[in-house]
Structures are given as structure tokens and as C-alpha cells.
Amino acid sequence: MTVFLGLGIAGIVLLALSLIFDGILEGLFGGVLDGLFDGLLSLPVIAGFMSMFGFGGAIMLGTTGLGAGAATGVGVVAGVAAGWLAWKFSRALMRDQTDATPRGTDLVGTAGSVVTAIPADGYGEVLLRLGGQPVKLAAKSAVPVARGAEIWVEASLSSTSVTVRPVER
């Protein structure tokens, strides 16, 4: 039982270390293993196998009187299942891509409203939506624009200011 518990604890420690050192095993030997196992030789997969092999074997050995052979068999099955799940989860997480971060140039062509009146060739404030979130920016216009007026963004001057024109209907 001590050997199985030791393997289980070692697997948990290896899993904690994999947060820091993941990818080392796949990068060994000058990249010869790179892509060969498609992540099956990663530290999280090995740690999952090792910990479930140890704990599964210890549970089997402690709850039944079948001996070390049966405990090893159950540990291998539990370890393979845990390793496979770790591999599938890590592949799913690596495929998960986020959208591109919105930039100031994404504001061009956006409609919004004036929060602080904009004097001719001066600055005021507008409220726009960027990526679904309200954004308040400094705004410049060639003509005066009253508070509450609907505007259209013509250009992005900086990350915090835009050039606008009033919308005429």
C-alpha cells in the first residue's frame, strides 16, 4: 500500500510541477519527440496517470483482499483513464482561441452619442460601444456638436480620442 500511496503523491507533486515545466519532455532530444506523441508525453498526462495509478491501486488494495496484482491492474486502468482525460482536456484548452483584442481603429464607422458638448475644433466627450462595452472617449469635431447628439466616428486620433461628425437625418 505504501508504494501505491507514494506513487499517487508523487503524481500530485509532478502535476504541480507541470504547471511550471510543461513541455520539457516533448522538447528533449533536440525536438525529436516534437509532435510524435501529440501531447501524450506531456507532464500533465504522465502526472495524471501516475497519481491515479497509485491512488487507484491503494484503494483496491485497501478495500479488497485480492492482492498486489489486482491492485496493479486496477491502478493501470485508472491511470490510463486519467491520462487520457488529461490529454483530451489539454488539447481542448489549447484549441480554445479568443477573439482579437479590439483596437482604436475598430471604432471607425461606429455610432455613438455626445456626453460633453464638442465645440468647433475643440474637444468634448462621446460614448461609444467597443466589443459590446461602453467606452467614453475624448472627441474632436470640425463643427460644434451638442450634448446628446448622435455622432459617427470618422477617425481614431489616439487610444483615447476620436474625430467625429454629427449624424444628420
mmCIF file of N, CA and C in Angstrom, residues 111-119 123-128 136-137 139 141 143-152 164-167:
data_model
loop_
_atom_site.group_PDB
_atom_site.id
_atom_site.type_symbol
_atom_site.label_atom_id
_atom_site.label_comp_id
_atom_site.label_asym_id
_atom_site.label_seq_id
_atom_site.Cartn_x
_atom_site.Cartn_y
_atom_site.Cartn_z
ATOM 1 N N ALA A 111 -21.253 54.321 -34.411
ATOM 2 C CA ALA A 111 -22.158 55.381 -33.983
ATOM 3 C C ALA A 111 -22.106 55.492 -32.468
ATOM 4 N N GLY A 112 -22.374 56.665 -31.970
ATOM 5 C CA GLY A 112 -22.376 56.889 -30.527
ATOM 6 C C GLY A 112 -23.146 58.160 -30.210
ATOM 7 N N SER A 113 -23.005 58.616 -28.979
ATOM 8 C CA SER A 113 -23.689 59.849 -28.578
ATOM 9 C C SER A 113 -22.719 60.746 -27.815
ATOM 10 N N VAL A 114 -23.003 62.030 -27.852
ATOM 11 C CA VAL A 114 -22.149 63.023 -27.204
ATOM 12 C C VAL A 114 -22.523 63.115 -25.727
ATOM 13 N N VAL A 115 -21.509 63.009 -24.869
ATOM 14 C CA VAL A 115 -21.710 63.116 -23.426
ATOM 15 C C VAL A 115 -21.430 64.539 -22.964
ATOM 16 N N THR A 116 -20.344 65.125 -23.448
ATOM 17 C CA THR A 116 -19.986 66.514 -23.174
ATOM 18 C C THR A 116 -19.932 67.221 -24.513
ATOM 19 N N ALA A 117 -20.598 68.364 -24.627
ATOM 20 C CA ALA A 117 -20.685 69.091 -25.898
ATOM 21 C C ALA A 117 -19.300 69.304 -26.501
ATOM 22 N N ILE A 118 -19.254 69.225 -27.844
ATOM 23 C CA ILE A 118 -17.989 69.374 -28.562
ATOM 24 C C ILE A 118 -17.999 70.724 -29.268
ATOM 25 N N PRO A 119 -17.088 71.639 -28.882
ATOM 26 C CA PRO A 119 -17.013 72.919 -29.603
ATOM 27 C C PRO A 119 -16.320 72.719 -30.956
ATOM 28 N N TYR A 123 -12.375 69.884 -28.089
ATOM 29 C CA TYR A 123 -12.629 68.526 -27.598
ATOM 30 C C TYR A 123 -13.842 68.475 -26.682
ATOM 31 N N GLY A 124 -14.583 67.393 -26.790
ATOM 32 C CA GLY A 124 -15.668 67.051 -25.893
ATOM 33 C C GLY A 124 -15.555 65.557 -25.601
ATOM 34 N N GLU A 125 -16.655 64.938 -25.146
ATOM 35 C CA GLU A 125 -16.624 63.508 -24.846
ATOM 36 C C GLU A 125 -17.793 62.804 -25.528
ATOM 37 N N VAL A 126 -17.514 61.590 -25.982
ATOM 38 C CA VAL A 126 -18.549 60.766 -26.611
ATOM 39 C C VAL A 126 -18.576 59.401 -25.946
ATOM 40 N N LEU A 127 -19.749 58.764 -26.037
ATOM 41 C CA LEU A 127 -19.920 57.410 -25.525
ATOM 42 C C LEU A 127 -20.120 56.482 -26.713
ATOM 43 N N LEU A 128 -19.222 55.490 -26.848
ATOM 44 C CA LEU A 128 -19.260 54.536 -27.951
ATOM 45 C C LEU A 128 -19.332 53.132 -27.387
ATOM 46 N N LYS A 136 -15.995 55.612 -23.062
ATOM 47 C CA LYS A 136 -16.091 57.075 -23.115
ATOM 48 C C LYS A 136 -14.739 57.612 -23.569
ATOM 49 N N LEU A 137 -14.752 58.376 -24.679
ATOM 50 C CA LEU A 137 -13.518 58.889 -25.269
ATOM 51 C C LEU A 137 -13.613 60.387 -25.504
ATOM 52 N N ALA A 139 -13.388 63.504 -27.892
ATOM 53 C CA ALA A 139 -13.785 63.594 -29.298
ATOM 54 C C ALA A 139 -13.574 64.998 -29.821
ATOM 55 N N SER A 141 -14.345 67.549 -33.322
ATOM 56 C CA SER A 141 -15.217 67.694 -34.481
ATOM 57 C C SER A 141 -14.938 69.028 -35.153
ATOM 58 N N VAL A 143 -17.226 70.799 -36.593
ATOM 59 C CA VAL A 143 -18.379 71.658 -36.293
ATOM 60 C C VAL A 143 -18.818 71.409 -34.855
ATOM 61 N N PRO A 144 -19.459 72.384 -34.230
ATOM 62 C CA PRO A 144 -19.925 72.145 -32.862
ATOM 63 C C PRO A 144 -21.029 71.081 -32.825
ATOM 64 N N VAL A 145 -20.982 70.241 -31.787
ATOM 65 C CA VAL A 145 -21.977 69.183 -31.634
ATOM 66 C C VAL A 145 -22.523 69.269 -30.215
ATOM 67 N N ALA A 146 -23.838 69.329 -30.112
ATOM 68 C CA ALA A 146 -24.489 69.484 -28.802
ATOM 69 C C ALA A 146 -24.504 68.175 -28.027
ATOM 70 N N ARG A 147 -24.663 68.300 -26.711
ATOM 71 C CA ARG A 147 -24.755 67.140 -25.833
ATOM 72 C C ARG A 147 -25.987 66.314 -26.215
ATOM 73 N N GLY A 148 -25.844 64.996 -26.260
ATOM 74 C CA GLY A 148 -26.944 64.102 -26.581
ATOM 75 C C GLY A 148 -27.102 63.829 -28.066
ATOM 76 N N ALA A 149 -26.376 64.535 -28.910
ATOM 77 C CA ALA A 149 -26.486 64.335 -30.356
ATOM 78 C C ALA A 149 -25.841 63.002 -30.756
ATOM 79 N N GLU A 150 -26.395 62.417 -31.808
ATOM 80 C CA GLU A 150 -25.821 61.175 -32.329
ATOM 81 C C GLU A 150 -24.650 61.532 -33.232
ATOM 82 N N ILE A 151 -23.559 60.787 -33.101
ATOM 83 C CA ILE A 151 -22.351 61.061 -33.881
ATOM 84 C C ILE A 151 -21.884 59.807 -34.594
ATOM 85 N N TRP A 152 -20.967 60.036 -35.533
ATOM 86 C CA TRP A 152 -20.357 58.958 -36.304
ATOM 87 C C TRP A 152 -18.842 59.156 -36.227
ATOM 88 N N VAL A 164 -15.051 62.930 -34.849
ATOM 89 C CA VAL A 164 -16.443 62.560 -35.122
ATOM 90 C C VAL A 164 -17.120 63.598 -35.991
ATOM 91 N N ARG A 165 -18.262 63.205 -36.538
ATOM 92 C CA ARG A 165 -19.146 64.147 -37.237
ATOM 93 C C ARG A 165 -20.552 63.852 -36.795
ATOM 94 N N PRO A 166 -21.405 64.858 -36.736
ATOM 95 C CA PRO A 166 -22.781 64.615 -36.329
ATOM 96 C C PRO A 166 -23.551 63.855 -37.407
ATOM 97 N N VAL A 167 -24.478 63.012 -36.965
ATOM 98 C CA VAL A 167 -25.332 62.267 -37.882
ATOM 99 C C VAL A 167 -26.522 63.144 -38.205
#
